[in-house]
Amino acid sequence: MKSRTQLGPLQREVMQCLWNERETTVRRVNDCIRKKRPIAYTTVLTVMTRLYRQGLLSREKQGRVFLYSPLVSKGELARSILRETLRSLTQRFGIDAVAAFVQEIEDLPETKLRKLLKKLSRKQ
């Protein structure tokens, strides 16, 4: 299974369409992406099949088509990617990587810091 940190731009775009729709077909995801740029139906089908095999999507046969749904929320995926990234950075660069990350957070504008703290307090 591919690491979740390795989601490419098209995979992220497909996931965004699915988070917006919640349950949808390949055709509707294809239409969602085509609003921004041209893309082949078969390309979207391949990406969605791979995301299904990675455990990020569920699918259920409805007549002649599959209905796909995201199995993880955008926040859950972001947390998973962040965890994997921090783990990788600390293995490669030690505690200095975490210190640099914390420094970046501290350097955020006050409005973004407040928003972040508010979001974190809701999780507890």
Tab-separated table of C-alpha atoms in Angstrom:
chain	number	residue	atom	x	y	z
A	1	MET	CA	0.000	0.000	0.000
A	2	LYS	CA	1.232	3.437	-0.938
A	3	SER	CA	1.933	5.844	1.898
A	4	ARG	CA	-0.754	8.472	2.347
A	5	THR	CA	1.909	11.156	2.198
A	6	GLN	CA	2.466	10.199	-1.419
A	7	LEU	CA	-0.945	11.294	-2.686
A	8	GLY	CA	-0.360	13.134	-5.907
A	9	PRO	CA	-2.130	16.282	-7.081
A	10	LEU	CA	-4.763	14.353	-9.059
A	11	GLN	CA	-5.462	12.017	-6.139
A	12	ARG	CA	-5.948	15.023	-3.855
A	13	GLU	CA	-8.239	16.618	-6.437
A	14	VAL	CA	-10.333	13.431	-6.639
A	15	MET	CA	-10.543	13.259	-2.841
A	16	GLN	CA	-11.668	16.903	-2.701
A	17	CYS	CA	-14.503	16.156	-5.146
A	18	LEU	CA	-15.508	13.166	-3.023
A	19	TRP	CA	-15.467	15.164	0.217
A	20	ASN	CA	-17.750	17.706	-1.454
A	21	GLU	CA	-20.149	15.065	-2.834
A	22	ARG	CA	-19.825	12.447	-0.053
A	23	GLU	CA	-21.111	9.630	-2.276
A	24	THR	CA	-20.697	9.752	-6.025
A	25	THR	CA	-19.784	8.033	-9.265
A	26	VAL	CA	-16.648	8.186	-11.373
A	27	ARG	CA	-18.615	10.180	-13.968
A	28	ARG	CA	-19.517	12.889	-11.437
A	29	VAL	CA	-15.940	13.129	-10.147
A	30	ASN	CA	-14.784	13.366	-13.763
A	31	ASP	CA	-17.274	16.216	-14.302
A	32	CYS	CA	-16.050	17.915	-11.112
A	33	ILE	CA	-12.442	17.909	-12.316
A	34	ARG	CA	-13.360	18.846	-15.897
A	35	LYS	CA	-14.756	22.135	-14.601
A	36	LYS	CA	-11.107	23.109	-14.036
A	37	ARG	CA	-9.293	21.244	-16.821
A	38	PRO	CA	-9.691	18.468	-19.383
A	39	ILE	CA	-9.247	14.913	-18.117
A	40	ALA	CA	-10.144	11.478	-19.457
A	41	TYR	CA	-12.836	9.416	-17.749
A	42	THR	CA	-10.484	6.415	-17.703
A	43	THR	CA	-7.845	8.438	-15.853
A	44	VAL	CA	-10.327	9.309	-13.102
A	45	LEU	CA	-11.512	5.679	-13.006
A	46	THR	CA	-7.928	4.465	-12.536
A	47	VAL	CA	-7.205	6.980	-9.766
A	48	MET	CA	-10.419	6.145	-7.912
A	49	THR	CA	-9.736	2.407	-8.182
A	50	ARG	CA	-6.273	2.945	-6.707
A	51	LEU	CA	-7.657	5.104	-3.876
A	52	TYR	CA	-10.182	2.330	-3.175
A	53	ARG	CA	-7.373	-0.250	-3.017
A	54	GLN	CA	-5.404	2.041	-0.675
A	55	GLY	CA	-8.349	2.035	1.718
A	56	LEU	CA	-9.209	5.710	1.259
A	57	LEU	CA	-12.513	5.054	-0.550
A	58	SER	CA	-15.349	2.583	-0.237
A	59	ARG	CA	-17.412	1.510	-3.198
A	60	GLU	CA	-20.782	-0.128	-3.600
A	61	LYS	CA	-22.322	-1.498	-6.773
A	62	GLN	CA	-25.509	0.380	-7.724
A	63	GLY	CA	-26.924	-1.076	-10.922
A	64	ARG	CA	-24.231	-0.768	-13.569
A	65	VAL	CA	-21.986	1.693	-11.699
A	66	PHE	CA	-20.086	1.916	-8.447
A	67	LEU	CA	-20.883	4.578	-5.873
A	68	TYR	CA	-17.719	5.739	-4.130
A	69	SER	CA	-17.468	7.356	-0.697
A	70	PRO	CA	-14.461	8.697	1.205
A	71	LEU	CA	-13.484	6.551	4.193
A	72	VAL	CA	-11.444	9.332	5.792
A	73	SER	CA	-12.286	12.967	6.329
A	74	LYS	CA	-10.062	15.727	5.026
A	75	GLY	CA	-8.919	16.407	8.605
A	76	GLU	CA	-8.133	12.737	9.278
A	77	LEU	CA	-6.078	12.505	6.110
A	78	ALA	CA	-4.242	15.735	6.953
A	79	ARG	CA	-3.425	14.432	10.459
A	80	SER	CA	-2.222	11.118	9.040
A	81	ILE	CA	0.001	12.862	6.492
A	82	LEU	CA	1.356	15.217	9.159
A	83	ARG	CA	2.123	12.313	11.524
A	84	GLU	CA	3.953	10.405	8.785
A	85	THR	CA	5.855	13.514	7.715
A	86	LEU	CA	6.929	14.405	11.271
A	87	ARG	CA	7.971	10.808	11.925
A	88	SER	CA	10.058	10.784	8.754
A	89	LEU	CA	11.635	14.175	9.515
A	90	THR	CA	12.559	13.226	13.080
A	91	GLN	CA	14.098	9.963	11.883
A	92	ARG	CA	16.187	11.814	9.312
A	93	PHE	CA	16.970	15.063	11.154
A	94	GLY	CA	16.219	14.431	14.832
A	95	ILE	CA	14.523	16.812	17.240
A	96	ASP	CA	15.707	19.844	15.254
A	97	ALA	CA	13.030	19.066	12.658
A	98	VAL	CA	10.286	19.240	15.289
A	99	ALA	CA	11.747	22.454	16.698
A	100	ALA	CA	11.706	24.016	13.220
A	101	PHE	CA	8.090	22.921	12.757
A	102	VAL	CA	7.060	24.468	16.079
A	103	GLN	CA	8.892	27.671	15.146
A	104	GLU	CA	6.939	27.852	11.874
A	105	ILE	CA	3.683	27.546	13.823
A	106	GLU	CA	4.761	30.251	16.255
A	107	ASP	CA	5.533	32.544	13.303
A	108	LEU	CA	1.986	32.309	11.941
A	109	PRO	CA	-0.064	35.525	11.970
A	110	GLU	CA	-2.071	35.983	15.162
A	111	THR	CA	-5.413	35.434	13.416
A	112	LYS	CA	-4.288	32.054	12.078
A	113	LEU	CA	-2.886	31.078	15.482
A	114	ARG	CA	-6.223	31.898	17.142
A	115	LYS	CA	-8.059	29.847	14.530
A	116	LEU	CA	-5.663	26.940	15.094
A	117	LEU	CA	-6.022	27.079	18.882
A	118	LYS	CA	-9.804	27.254	18.583
A	119	LYS	CA	-9.826	24.189	16.348
A	120	LEU	CA	-7.515	22.293	18.704
A	121	SER	CA	-9.652	23.124	21.743
A	122	ARG	CA	-12.725	21.686	19.975
A	123	LYS	CA	-10.893	18.373	19.441
A	124	GLN	CA	-10.298	17.844	23.178
